[in-house]
Amino acid sequence: MLLWLRRYRRAALPGDIGAGIVVAMMMIPQGMAYALVAGLPPVAGLYASILPPLVYALFGSSMTQSVGPMAIVSLMTAAAIGPLAPAGTALHGVLAAQLALVAGAVLLLCGLLRLGFLASFFSRPVMSGFTVGSSLVIAWGQVTPLLGAAPPHLHLPSAALGLGSLALLVLARSWLAPLLARCGMPKTAADVAAKLAPMAVVLASIGLVAALDLPALGVAVTGPVPAGLPQLNLATSSAHWHALLQPGLLIGFIVFLISMSAAQTLAQKRGEKLVSNQELVGLGAANIASMVSGGFPVTGSLSRSAVNFAAGANTPLASVISAVLLAAALVLPTGWLALLPLPTLAATIIVAVLGMLQLDTLRTAWRYDRGDALAWLVTCVGVLALGVEAGVIVGVVLSMGTLIWRASRPHIAVLGRIAGTEHFRNVDRYAATTCATVLILRVDANLFFGNVDAVNERIEDELGAHPAARHLVLAMLAVSSIDTTALFALQELNDSLRARGIGLHLAEVKGPVMDRLRASSLPERLNGRIFLSTAMASDFLNPHQDPQ
Amino acid sequence: MLLWLRRYRRAALPGDIGAGIVVAMMMIPQGMAYALVAGLPPVAGLYASILPPLVYALFGSSMTQSVGPMAIVSLMTAAAIGPLAPAGTALHGVLAAQLALVAGAVLLLCGLLRLGFLASFFSRPVMSGFTVGSSLVIAWGQVTPLLGAAPPHLHLPSAALGLGSLALLVLARSWLAPLLARCGMPKTAADVAAKLAPMAVVLASIGLVAALDLPALGVAVTGPVPAGLPQLNLATSSAHWHALLQPGLLIGFIVFLISMSAAQTLAQKRGEKLVSNQELVGLGAANIASMVSGGFPVTGSLSRSAVNFAAGANTPLASVISAVLLAAALVLPTGWLALLPLPTLAATIIVAVLGMLQLDTLRTAWRYDRGDALAWLVTCVGVLALGVEAGVIVGVVLSMGTLIWRASRPHIAVLGRIAGTEHFRNVDRYAATTCATVLILRVDANLFFGNVDAVNERIEDELGAHPAARHLVLAMLAVSSIDTTALFALQELNDSLRARGIGLHLAEVKGPVMDRLRASSLPERLNGRIFLSTAMASDFLNPHQDPQ
């Protein structure tokens, strides 16, 4: 904990300060926008941008991760709480904080149970399909606030402000960085500066609202923001806890997947190392901190973390600085925030999620592996048709199904001898000679419950195809472990082969596997022998070397 | 379909007839008893023993499977329907039939989607822990009917009848077969005859009830049974369908696991082959047939199928014969069934589930693999503490967790050259020489989303441990597939290594893997070369053969 602080070198300070300022300016519009996505007052997004990154800096393992509100997690929050309390009510806010606590507790528990290996749970296509589907749902949800009325209607002043903001942000996204670069700004600085466009547009829109008194024309604004730091919000309505359990679990899961994928992308760029179990603890603590400060579920965001990284962040001190700046902004008079027009916030959300609408994973998968492309499409359509929570479940089912399916297809080769040598190779790929009475199979996988049926089935198939076989030799050089289920399966195979007058032999059993097997009754019950090498088994069982 | 009938040989007939008669006599008490476990009138168990095995004979793939009511599935049925309708009501019966339809539809759909590979989903320890936990729950549930009153009370005449039946059945279980064998009966015949003890005890108890007019003393009996075959029961209460979905899914899953494990045990004894997708279709159709005939969810039962097998069943004709016999029994006057005392039925249930209380899997796992033993205990305690449905979910979570955990731990070896040869081996196990500037890693697993993080982490660790390395060679001889996620990971590794001035090379890429890679941009983007062999890579990258 805080290893980065104890090892802090002064050379890292300028980068951290610069990145802290940039991220704070990015977080103000983003935090407020994502709070709206979650169905909460915009100020909740600022609360959720202060304590959580501070706590993450204490417990997390990534140097450049920026923890705070994030579009997809906010969408899931809205989906979880929507059925329990209307958006905008006080209860909605309390439940959002409770949801952060549930998700945080789940994450913390998973970290303490060392379940970090779950980070590789979703395949990239499933994650990408989920992200694109969720982005579309979020963008569609912002069309009404953008236009000031539900389409096909629109409220002209609101729509003008919203679409104008949108146009400016889209232009800034494509043209601002090259423009600044052409004006002589270094490329990285230009890229980072372009990320401040949302803050500039938000400030300009506030100026416009104040100058033209747009609320009088019916343009919606965020309204008064309570000054000062958030109150502890520990109010609980115990009847709702049960309803929050499942969504909290799913949100915790997605928080972890999103944050790990962001952190890994950046860590790899610098050759830094992440500790997934520590990430779980860091994210868990950050979400619990979010609950304490009246926020909602938070996670590490790739877009924000990438800016933090590009702006020069070297350590979590950058996040500490941006959190302090945000807290300062809330302590100062916040009247100006009340005039922030919602159409402009909607425009910032739409532009932010447009950045997540990336189809290159689908494109690559389509060319490279149709099954993966199908998984992408099913997950994306699942989110669009069934909602974001069902989308996560679709992704889980797809991932698990793929995992079981892969496990149930171990590679098994019939071995033959390369003439004149001690080498035994796959007869499908080498000119190797076999012998009719001795069938030699090599299983290229650890034996466990997920593949014992497939191994058994293949053995029966090969015995059927080699009716003269009196001996079956299993070459175990690729088997590093045998679980209890596979141990039983081997014993039953042994009994079945014994009844049919066929010997079962093992060859090239690895040392640790042999040590484990000795703790079982298999070696003494074996209807055959254990050979050090395949060649020794073959020589012993077929001393005359009759080719088939 | 019906391949067995088209290929039927007359020699199989005597065995099938004998087994059909034995199984029918076993099914009468068992069917009624398991209907009681499901909270249904005993006659429903007879209904569920007629159509389902007939339909399974049409569609299934096992030659000796006996499909019908089964204790654990009945317990799950009671758990699913209990909250919706009190046991014994007409609605309870309708919902049980609907539940059979839902489970059947799930199974049929899984069969059509070819999801038979899910049969290897539960490890043997998880399945065993689940079975033992469920058996204890079932046995405990029968204590009250056995004693005629809830303990610590008892109703003397009921308890005398129940405990007397129990004692007889336990004695028959341990002593009858050896006794008959000693009287000169062949061992198999004696074993089979001993399985008819429950029918004999049931008949004797009916005689006793009639002779002593026990109902007048307060002994509960099953009461009038409607004569004739069951009516189609298609009445639906649509509000309940939704509530039955999740339990139906879980029951379908367990029906498949129980039936496959029974069928596999027997198929292996005769070297017969099961087709898991056809089993799904057979079980699905059987459950839908159970719905049609007013039954409840059914499955293949190991205890009954083993008797069928031992009694000489050669083909599903045995099941057809026993179904016809049961139907005949229901068409004949059924007044005698009305006098069947419930304490005796409870005794048959308790004795039946005692046979499932086997601890040898736990014992073996405890000696062989503590993790598997822990999975056994957690599942068993899960069933006892949280109920049978939660127990299934605990089992699923444990199995999936194990699967992901295993996938996330691929074996990776640092390779070195065996001096003076072209061979490269694991430096941890062989005296092999490495070179400081060329790091050679062999990944012994297919690359996919479940292990890319682990592979990446290990690569970074090894690069950290070999700071002078300018080249990383991945020896791919054990890699048979690379999914889209792993492809992206390789590309990102490539980019990251390029930025750090380290070359990424591949060696011994299998033909099919290379063909797939050519469809991607990896080969042209590769910051290094693709070598045919590890030796060629080593010779090219370190021509002077400097040892470390």
JSON list of C-alpha atoms in Angstrom, two decimals, chain A residues 117-125 264 268 271 273 360-361 364-365 367-369 372 399-408 429 448-450 453 456-457 461 481-485 487-489 492-493 496 500 516-517 519-520, chain B residues 117-125 264 268 271 273 360-361 364-365 367-369 372 399-408 448-450 453 456-457 461 481-485 487-489 492-493 496 500 510 516-517 519-520:
[
{"chain": "A", "resi": 117, "resn": "PHE", "atom": "CA", "xyz": [-8.22, -14.41, -12.20]},
{"chain": "A", "resi": 118, "resn": "LEU", "atom": "CA", "xyz": [-11.82, -13.61, -13.13]},
{"chain": "A", "resi": 119, "resn": "ALA", "atom": "CA", "xyz": [-10.46, -10.57, -14.99]},
{"chain": "A", "resi": 120, "resn": "SER", "atom": "CA", "xyz": [-9.98, -12.75, -18.06]},
{"chain": "A", "resi": 121, "resn": "PHE", "atom": "CA", "xyz": [-13.57, -13.88, -17.92]},
{"chain": "A", "resi": 122, "resn": "PHE", "atom": "CA", "xyz": [-15.01, -12.04, -20.91]},
{"chain": "A", "resi": 123, "resn": "SER", "atom": "CA", "xyz": [-13.45, -12.56, -24.29]},
{"chain": "A", "resi": 124, "resn": "ARG", "atom": "CA", "xyz": [-12.55, -9.35, -26.09]},
{"chain": "A", "resi": 125, "resn": "PRO", "atom": "CA", "xyz": [-15.36, -9.76, -28.64]},
{"chain": "A", "resi": 264, "resn": "GLN", "atom": "CA", "xyz": [-3.89, -3.25, -18.57]},
{"chain": "A", "resi": 268, "resn": "GLN", "atom": "CA", "xyz": [1.45, -2.55, -20.99]},
{"chain": "A", "resi": 271, "resn": "GLY", "atom": "CA", "xyz": [5.80, -2.27, -18.97]},
{"chain": "A", "resi": 273, "resn": "LYS", "atom": "CA", "xyz": [2.70, -4.56, -13.64]},
{"chain": "A", "resi": 360, "resn": "ASP", "atom": "CA", "xyz": [-12.53, -2.85, -35.23]},
{"chain": "A", "resi": 361, "resn": "THR", "atom": "CA", "xyz": [-12.84, -5.81, -32.85]},
{"chain": "A", "resi": 364, "resn": "THR", "atom": "CA", "xyz": [-10.99, -8.35, -37.00]},
{"chain": "A", "resi": 365, "resn": "ALA", "atom": "CA", "xyz": [-13.07, -11.15, -35.52]},
{"chain": "A", "resi": 367, "resn": "ARG", "atom": "CA", "xyz": [-12.07, -12.00, -40.76]},
{"chain": "A", "resi": 368, "resn": "TYR", "atom": "CA", "xyz": [-10.24, -14.08, -38.20]},
{"chain": "A", "resi": 369, "resn": "ASP", "atom": "CA", "xyz": [-12.82, -16.15, -36.31]},
{"chain": "A", "resi": 372, "resn": "ASP", "atom": "CA", "xyz": [-15.97, -14.76, -32.06]},
{"chain": "A", "resi": 399, "resn": "SER", "atom": "CA", "xyz": [-18.08, -16.89, -22.22]},
{"chain": "A", "resi": 400, "resn": "MET", "atom": "CA", "xyz": [-18.80, -19.87, -20.00]},
{"chain": "A", "resi": 401, "resn": "GLY", "atom": "CA", "xyz": [-20.19, -21.85, -22.90]},
{"chain": "A", "resi": 402, "resn": "THR", "atom": "CA", "xyz": [-17.05, -21.14, -24.92]},
{"chain": "A", "resi": 403, "resn": "LEU", "atom": "CA", "xyz": [-14.87, -22.11, -21.99]},
{"chain": "A", "resi": 404, "resn": "ILE", "atom": "CA", "xyz": [-16.67, -25.43, -21.41]},
{"chain": "A", "resi": 405, "resn": "TRP", "atom": "CA", "xyz": [-16.77, -26.15, -25.12]},
{"chain": "A", "resi": 406, "resn": "ARG", "atom": "CA", "xyz": [-13.02, -25.53, -25.43]},
{"chain": "A", "resi": 407, "resn": "ALA", "atom": "CA", "xyz": [-12.29, -27.63, -22.35]},
{"chain": "A", "resi": 408, "resn": "SER", "atom": "CA", "xyz": [-14.40, -30.45, -23.77]},
{"chain": "A", "resi": 429, "resn": "ARG", "atom": "CA", "xyz": [1.23, -35.50, -39.31]},
{"chain": "A", "resi": 448, "resn": "PHE", "atom": "CA", "xyz": [-10.08, -32.88, -15.40]},
{"chain": "A", "resi": 449, "resn": "PHE", "atom": "CA", "xyz": [-13.84, -33.03, -15.16]},
{"chain": "A", "resi": 450, "resn": "GLY", "atom": "CA", "xyz": [-14.31, -30.82, -18.21]},
{"chain": "A", "resi": 453, "resn": "ASP", "atom": "CA", "xyz": [-16.00, -37.55, -21.19]},
{"chain": "A", "resi": 456, "resn": "ASN", "atom": "CA", "xyz": [-13.22, -41.48, -22.86]},
{"chain": "A", "resi": 457, "resn": "GLU", "atom": "CA", "xyz": [-15.24, -41.10, -26.04]},
{"chain": "A", "resi": 461, "resn": "ASP", "atom": "CA", "xyz": [-13.56, -44.53, -30.91]},
{"chain": "A", "resi": 481, "resn": "SER", "atom": "CA", "xyz": [-2.49, -32.50, -13.50]},
{"chain": "A", "resi": 482, "resn": "ILE", "atom": "CA", "xyz": [-5.25, -35.06, -13.02]},
{"chain": "A", "resi": 483, "resn": "ASP", "atom": "CA", "xyz": [-8.20, -34.04, -10.87]},
{"chain": "A", "resi": 484, "resn": "THR", "atom": "CA", "xyz": [-10.38, -36.36, -8.77]},
{"chain": "A", "resi": 485, "resn": "THR", "atom": "CA", "xyz": [-12.99, -36.76, -11.51]},
{"chain": "A", "resi": 487, "resn": "LEU", "atom": "CA", "xyz": [-8.80, -40.15, -11.45]},
{"chain": "A", "resi": 488, "resn": "PHE", "atom": "CA", "xyz": [-12.16, -41.93, -11.12]},
{"chain": "A", "resi": 489, "resn": "ALA", "atom": "CA", "xyz": [-12.53, -41.97, -14.89]},
{"chain": "A", "resi": 492, "resn": "GLU", "atom": "CA", "xyz": [-13.28, -46.98, -14.46]},
{"chain": "A", "resi": 493, "resn": "LEU", "atom": "CA", "xyz": [-11.51, -47.10, -17.82]},
{"chain": "A", "resi": 496, "resn": "SER", "atom": "CA", "xyz": [-13.69, -51.64, -18.27]},
{"chain": "A", "resi": 500, "resn": "ARG", "atom": "CA", "xyz": [-12.49, -56.65, -22.19]},
{"chain": "A", "resi": 516, "resn": "ARG", "atom": "CA", "xyz": [-0.18, -37.51, -6.75]},
{"chain": "A", "resi": 517, "resn": "LEU", "atom": "CA", "xyz": [-1.20, -40.78, -8.37]},
{"chain": "A", "resi": 519, "resn": "ALA", "atom": "CA", "xyz": [-1.68, -41.30, -3.14]},
{"chain": "A", "resi": 520, "resn": "SER", "atom": "CA", "xyz": [-4.47, -43.15, -4.99]},
{"chain": "B", "resi": 117, "resn": "PHE", "atom": "CA", "xyz": [-20.95, -31.13, -24.06]},
{"chain": "B", "resi": 118, "resn": "LEU", "atom": "CA", "xyz": [-22.48, -29.58, -20.94]},
{"chain": "B", "resi": 119, "resn": "ALA", "atom": "CA", "xyz": [-22.71, -33.12, -19.52]},
{"chain": "B", "resi": 120, "resn": "SER", "atom": "CA", "xyz": [-19.18, -32.73, -18.19]},
{"chain": "B", "resi": 121, "resn": "PHE", "atom": "CA", "xyz": [-20.11, -29.57, -16.40]},
{"chain": "B", "resi": 122, "resn": "PHE", "atom": "CA", "xyz": [-20.10, -30.76, -12.78]},
{"chain": "B", "resi": 123, "resn": "SER", "atom": "CA", "xyz": [-17.00, -32.36, -11.39]},
{"chain": "B", "resi": 124, "resn": "ARG", "atom": "CA", "xyz": [-17.58, -35.70, -9.71]},
{"chain": "B", "resi": 125, "resn": "PRO", "atom": "CA", "xyz": [-16.97, -34.26, -6.21]},
{"chain": "B", "resi": 264, "resn": "GLN", "atom": "CA", "xyz": [-22.35, -43.57, -18.85]},
{"chain": "B", "resi": 268, "resn": "GLN", "atom": "CA", "xyz": [-18.96, -48.20, -20.17]},
{"chain": "B", "resi": 271, "resn": "GLY", "atom": "CA", "xyz": [-18.47, -50.68, -24.25]},
{"chain": "B", "resi": 273, "resn": "LYS", "atom": "CA", "xyz": [-21.63, -45.56, -26.92]},
{"chain": "B", "resi": 360, "resn": "ASP", "atom": "CA", "xyz": [-16.15, -42.78, -1.15]},
{"chain": "B", "resi": 361, "resn": "THR", "atom": "CA", "xyz": [-15.82, -39.82, -3.55]},
{"chain": "B", "resi": 364, "resn": "THR", "atom": "CA", "xyz": [-10.80, -40.39, -2.33]},
{"chain": "B", "resi": 365, "resn": "ALA", "atom": "CA", "xyz": [-10.81, -36.64, -2.95]},
{"chain": "B", "resi": 367, "resn": "ARG", "atom": "CA", "xyz": [-6.59, -38.13, 0.09]},
{"chain": "B", "resi": 368, "resn": "TYR", "atom": "CA", "xyz": [-6.01, -37.15, -3.53]},
{"chain": "B", "resi": 369, "resn": "ASP", "atom": "CA", "xyz": [-6.96, -33.49, -3.94]},
{"chain": "B", "resi": 372, "resn": "ASP", "atom": "CA", "xyz": [-11.89, -31.27, -4.74]},
{"chain": "B", "resi": 399, "resn": "SER", "atom": "CA", "xyz": [-17.47, -25.71, -11.32]},
{"chain": "B", "resi": 400, "resn": "MET", "atom": "CA", "xyz": [-17.21, -22.54, -13.36]},
{"chain": "B", "resi": 401, "resn": "GLY", "atom": "CA", "xyz": [-14.74, -21.03, -10.93]},
{"chain": "B", "resi": 402, "resn": "THR", "atom": "CA", "xyz": [-12.58, -24.14, -11.16]},
{"chain": "B", "resi": 403, "resn": "LEU", "atom": "CA", "xyz": [-12.78, -24.07, -14.93]},
{"chain": "B", "resi": 404, "resn": "ILE", "atom": "CA", "xyz": [-11.74, -20.42, -15.18]},
{"chain": "B", "resi": 405, "resn": "TRP", "atom": "CA", "xyz": [-9.03, -20.87, -12.59]},
{"chain": "B", "resi": 406, "resn": "ARG", "atom": "CA", "xyz": [-7.61, -23.84, -14.48]},
{"chain": "B", "resi": 407, "resn": "ALA", "atom": "CA", "xyz": [-7.78, -22.00, -17.79]},
{"chain": "B", "resi": 408, "resn": "SER", "atom": "CA", "xyz": [-5.99, -19.04, -16.25]},
{"chain": "B", "resi": 448, "resn": "PHE", "atom": "CA", "xyz": [-7.56, -17.78, -25.75]},
{"chain": "B", "resi": 449, "resn": "PHE", "atom": "CA", "xyz": [-9.29, -15.17, -23.65]},
{"chain": "B", "resi": 450, "resn": "GLY", "atom": "CA", "xyz": [-9.06, -17.30, -20.50]},
{"chain": "B", "resi": 453, "resn": "ASP", "atom": "CA", "xyz": [-3.60, -12.26, -19.12]},
{"chain": "B", "resi": 456, "resn": "ASN", "atom": "CA", "xyz": [1.21, -11.74, -20.65]},
{"chain": "B", "resi": 457, "resn": "GLU", "atom": "CA", "xyz": [2.02, -11.58, -16.98]},
{"chain": "B", "resi": 461, "resn": "ASP", "atom": "CA", "xyz": [8.00, -11.59, -15.36]},
{"chain": "B", "resi": 481, "resn": "SER", "atom": "CA", "xyz": [-5.59, -22.44, -31.72]},
{"chain": "B", "resi": 482, "resn": "ILE", "atom": "CA", "xyz": [-5.45, -18.70, -31.07]},
{"chain": "B", "resi": 483, "resn": "ASP", "atom": "CA", "xyz": [-8.74, -16.91, -30.57]},
{"chain": "B", "resi": 484, "resn": "THR", "atom": "CA", "xyz": [-9.49, -13.27, -31.42]},
{"chain": "B", "resi": 485, "resn": "THR", "atom": "CA", "xyz": [-8.71, -12.07, -27.89]},
{"chain": "B", "resi": 487, "resn": "LEU", "atom": "CA", "xyz": [-4.67, -12.36, -31.44]},
{"chain": "B", "resi": 488, "resn": "PHE", "atom": "CA", "xyz": [-5.22, -8.83, -30.09]},
{"chain": "B", "resi": 489, "resn": "ALA", "atom": "CA", "xyz": [-3.03, -9.63, -27.10]},
{"chain": "B", "resi": 492, "resn": "GLU", "atom": "CA", "xyz": [-0.39, -5.48, -28.33]},
{"chain": "B", "resi": 493, "resn": "LEU", "atom": "CA", "xyz": [2.55, -7.46, -26.99]},
{"chain": "B", "resi": 496, "resn": "SER", "atom": "CA", "xyz": [4.81, -2.96, -26.57]},
{"chain": "B", "resi": 500, "resn": "ARG", "atom": "CA", "xyz": [11.01, -1.29, -25.79]},
{"chain": "B", "resi": 510, "resn": "LYS", "atom": "CA", "xyz": [1.44, -25.34, -36.42]},
{"chain": "B", "resi": 516, "resn": "ARG", "atom": "CA", "xyz": [-5.42, -18.50, -39.51]},
{"chain": "B", "resi": 517, "resn": "LEU", "atom": "CA", "xyz": [-2.74, -15.98, -38.59]},
{"chain": "B", "resi": 519, "resn": "ALA", "atom": "CA", "xyz": [-5.83, -13.85, -42.28]},
{"chain": "B", "resi": 520, "resn": "SER", "atom": "CA", "xyz": [-4.74, -11.26, -39.70]}
]
